[in-house]
Structures are given as structure tokens and as C-alpha cells.
Amino acid sequence: MVKLEYIKKQYPRTRRVHGNWYLSSYQYKFNVKRINQCLEHLRKGELVGLKCRSCNTVSFPPRLICPKCLKMPDQWVHLRETATVATFSGTYAKESGDTEPRPYPVVAIRQDGADTSWLANLPEGYDFFKVYVGMPLKIKWAEDKKGDFSDIEYYEPIEDPSIEMNKKEETEN
Amino acid sequence: MGVQPVIVSAGFSEHASKRSDVNMAELMNEAIEDALNKCNCTIDDIDCIINGNMAAFEGANIPELWMTDHIGAKNKPFLRVTTGGTTGGSVAIAAYYAVASGLYDTVLATAFEQQSCGSTTVGLSSVALGEVSIYLQLGYDYEKLRRNMGAGAAIGVGAYQAVNYMSRSHCTEEDLARVIVQNRHNAAKNWWTHLKMPNLTIEQVLDTPYISYPLRFGMVTPASDGSCAMIYTTEENAKKFTDTPVYVNGVASVSNETAIVTSEAGGVGQLDPCEQLGAKISAKLAYEQAGISFPEKEIDYAEVYSPFPNQELMWLERLGLFEENTAHIQYREGITATDGDLPVNCSGGVNSTNAIGASALERVAEAALQIMGKAGNQSPKEIHTAIGHGWGGALNLITLSVLADQPRRKYKGGI
Ligand SMILES: [Zn+2]
């Protein structure tokens, strides 16, 4: 591994006392009223978002409070099964079977019909270098549904006609 | 409108990955001594003390109880401020308010971090553990979440911002490396910084492996031990303390929506992590207070909070100093170098030195010192107006201080 050298000053060690800080268990409290309703729909293979009547913003997964107008959204709307990549990155990790660290794609996607993004998964082993902002995806449902986020197995990349158009424009120029 | 606050001094401790010779309190004391020595002011002149650091990173909560004696806070009004990455920026704004309100004449703003004491990972996980727990509860696969969070937490949302910034502006990895090289060269000329790399080249940066695409090992901020202190006072008092007062003409602190994850596992409203509406609003508020109508022309110097190179480009655009998607071109042309038209981060920036709690205060301090002409790596350009910016974590809190060598010309609205 390449290491970048810098001008380093050594400071003498004077005194040091060791201490430990064991993390205790915590009781986090979350209001799952809305998200549970959404998960019930997932069990049936339906995608629903929560719409704020005041500003028409649709959140998926549903949010309890609309950050724009501080109202409680309460109108369920159906969403399409397609989505687009809003942002992505690749974590370089060495997992079982890897000899070298390789990039695992992580993506935040926007479900078509919603105005928010969330962390989603691509098919296992999908080539990171093929991911781009705006890439279209389609949902792949799990075989047996449990009524939680695992019902969406992953998002399958689908054909993107605009890629071909971009290439054509480039060659014309 | 209140009293016009003035900065009379700013001091630093030496920064390093392990300041094994001092503890938190002694480290903080170093910066305060430096600040007091740089102006004609003693600890007896201080009426109020404001202190901040990022909670839990040293394994000690309420650390100010421990360091009261070392920061001269005994028998004096004291206020602790902690807002994550922007702690220093919030400390600066709290000091501004303390003077502007007329409550106190002379205020000492202090911030520190000694990351070698404890575990940054534990500190960070205490921030996000709640969200992670609910994702797992709702059936999100642990292995996949670990990866997603790995990209999110380890290097902030910097990687996501970088991907979107690069996709928008068509800047290359070489452009990112160029920002790093400029910063680390600057750091080598500044006495208190951590990563001093006078001979770093773009090729060397691009030779290091990726951590999270597109950010490489050579591009990310270090974890430093260090502290910073500043003295804020009234116009009247400033005459006693120094010949080079710096006027604080506008401050703003704006929070934006979280990026990547929200509580209750809901959707995130900020689709594009490099849009940064919060920065635009804070710039508008602070410039309005300072009477700045054309930031790109009127501001001579910028200290922006950029742990990652893409952020430096992004902030300069969002704060109105360059047109959108053009910052990387300015770097290619050397506009932002120490002797350029708009010097940026002559101190070396957060990218070379990051004592988290102190980092945002150091931005304001360096901006003030550049106006005074007393900075470690002083720009040869005459600097009249400068900005010091701070950014904090997933919550996207933006702090901004606008400084000048003249009092504000006009004032309309705002705080
Ligand atoms: Zn709304």
C-alpha cells in the first residue's frame, strides 16, 4: 500500500491511564405506526408512499412529519415498481472469497412517484463500475414475503434508452 | 441591532495525530495562551467563556468540568456548545451573540478535540446507532446495511457528495487530487497544522487505494489532536487590545435536511447530496447582514470546511464565490492558490488538520488572521473581507461568519 509521508513531530509521552467505556444497551423509541402500514402493503406486493396534503410531497418509505410544512402526511398513494439511482458510492471491502479489496456498490434510490430517496440494494455481485447517477432500476420481489424490508430482495438494473442517445450525440459531435 | 462584535485575537495549539504530551485541559490551555499573547489582553479582561467539542469522542462527557481551571473559567459565566462537526462554528456564533447582545464585553471562544484519547468509531456510532437499530428491526439485511453504512459513516456523506458533484460538473479525480495537493502544500507552510506535505504530487495522491469511491486514502481528512481559541469584544475595547481589529459583520447557522438516512427509516428529502440548500440560505443571510451584494467580487478570502476535496469545490460554489460547476477549473488555473486572486484555505484546511470540535472555529480564526496579516501562511494579497465556514455531518448544519477590516456598511433584517 502506498503511504504518503508527512513532516511528523514526536511528542513525549508523559502520563497515561487506561480506561474502558463499555457500551450499554439502549432503548431507542421509534414511532412505527406509518412504516408498519407501509410494510403491510409490501407483504401484498404493493408499493405505497405517504403524501402530504399540504405540499404534495410523497415520501417513500413514509415519514411521520413533512419537513417542509410540519404537517402529518396521511394520504397513501401507489408507486410504480421502477426507480432511479439518486446517489451512489462503492465501499472497498474484503469479504469472504476476495483476495483483494473490491468495491461493493451502495446506492440511494428514488422510487418513481416519490420525492424522497432511501438506501437500497443492487443484485449481489453487480459490477460497481456500471452504476451511474440516474440509472433506471426495477424492483425484484422476494419469493416469500414477511411484511418487512426484506420483501424487496433487490433492485434490478433495466435498459436505459438515454444511454444510447448520449453515445449517439457524442459520436455526432 | 445590538453591539458590533470585533475579533482581536486568535490562537492555536500545535496539532498532531497524538499529542501524547498533554491532556485535553492542557491542550485547550495552549491555544488560549497563544490567543492572549497575540493581543494586549489578559485572562482578567475576559467576561465570559464559551467552550465546545464533539461529545463522546474522548470518552468524557461534560469535559469542561475537568478543564475549568485551565481555561480560566473559574467564577465566570460559562457556556458549552456542541453541534458535531460545526461545533467550532457554533462556538464562534455564540461568542458573536454574547457580545452583540450587550451582555458581555469580552468573550473567549474556545474549542478542542483530542481524538487520540478515544475511539472515533464509538463516538460516531453513538450518533447513528438509533437509525441503524430501526433499519435492522424492519428487516434490512445486516451485511448489506453494514456496507451501506460503511460508505456513509466512515467518511461521512463525502463520497455520495463527490459522486453527484462529479456527475454534475464533470470534474475528474485528478481535479480532486489537485485540491489535496494545494491544501497539504499550504499546511506545510503553517506552523500549527497536522499533515505537512511540502512535496506531495497529484500522481502520489492518485496512487493510493480507494476507501469509498471516488475518495482515496490520500484524499481524506486525518484525525488530529488540537485546539483553537478566539477573543471577541466590542469596538470600544478592541482599541485597547489590538491595532488590527477584525469586524464580524454577519453570521448565519442554517440546518438542512439529513442526507442518506432519516429517523424512523423514512425517505430522505434531499435527493442530491451536493445540492446543499442550507449553504445557499446561510450565505444569503450572512451576506445580507454584512451588506455584501456581490460575494464573488467582494470576498477576498475563504476558509471552507472541507474534510474531502470535492467539498471544497462544492462549498465555494454554494457560498456564491464561483459559478456552479466551475470551481475545479479555477483550481486548474491557480486562482485559489495563496498568491492567487481568491486564496482559499491557506491554512491547509480541514483536509490537512481535523480536530473535529475545533475545526470550524479554526476556519473563522484563520480568516481573521489573514485580514490582520498575522496568519501562519499569509497570503500576499491585501485581504479586506473573508469568510469562515463550517459543516456538520449528516444533519447538514452550516455555519458561516463574514469578517472584514471595516464595520458593516448597512444592515437590513435578519438577526
Ligand atoms: Zn408538506
Tab-separated table of N, CA, C and O in Angstrom, chain B residues 1 10 22 79 175 299 379 390:
chain	number	residue	atom	x	y	z
B	1	MET	N	-30.170	46.701	16.667
B	1	MET	CA	-29.242	45.785	16.004
B	1	MET	C	-28.166	45.295	16.965
B	1	MET	O	-27.520	44.286	16.748
B	10	ALA	N	-6.642	35.414	17.765
B	10	ALA	CA	-6.951	34.002	17.563
B	10	ALA	C	-5.697	33.196	17.814
B	10	ALA	O	-4.611	33.590	17.376
B	22	VAL	N	0.266	16.115	26.411
B	22	VAL	CA	-0.704	16.930	27.149
B	22	VAL	C	-2.037	16.210	27.258
B	22	VAL	O	-2.325	15.291	26.475
B	79	LEU	N	-20.466	28.867	28.999
B	79	LEU	CA	-21.482	28.236	28.146
B	79	LEU	C	-20.819	27.158	27.310
B	79	LEU	O	-19.767	27.394	26.722
B	175	ASP	N	-8.707	16.404	-10.658
B	175	ASP	CA	-9.098	17.696	-10.080
B	175	ASP	C	-9.195	17.608	-8.566
B	175	ASP	O	-8.790	18.523	-7.852
B	299	ILE	N	-15.673	39.319	-1.731
B	299	ILE	CA	-14.963	38.496	-0.751
B	299	ILE	C	-13.561	38.174	-1.276
B	299	ILE	O	-13.389	37.720	-2.409
B	379	SER	N	-1.374	35.197	2.952
B	379	SER	CA	-1.488	35.480	1.529
B	379	SER	C	-0.880	36.854	1.239
B	379	SER	O	-1.095	37.793	2.006
B	390	GLY	N	-18.450	26.441	8.275
B	390	GLY	CA	-18.422	25.150	8.950
B	390	GLY	C	-19.539	24.252	8.443
B	390	GLY	O	-20.590	24.738	8.020
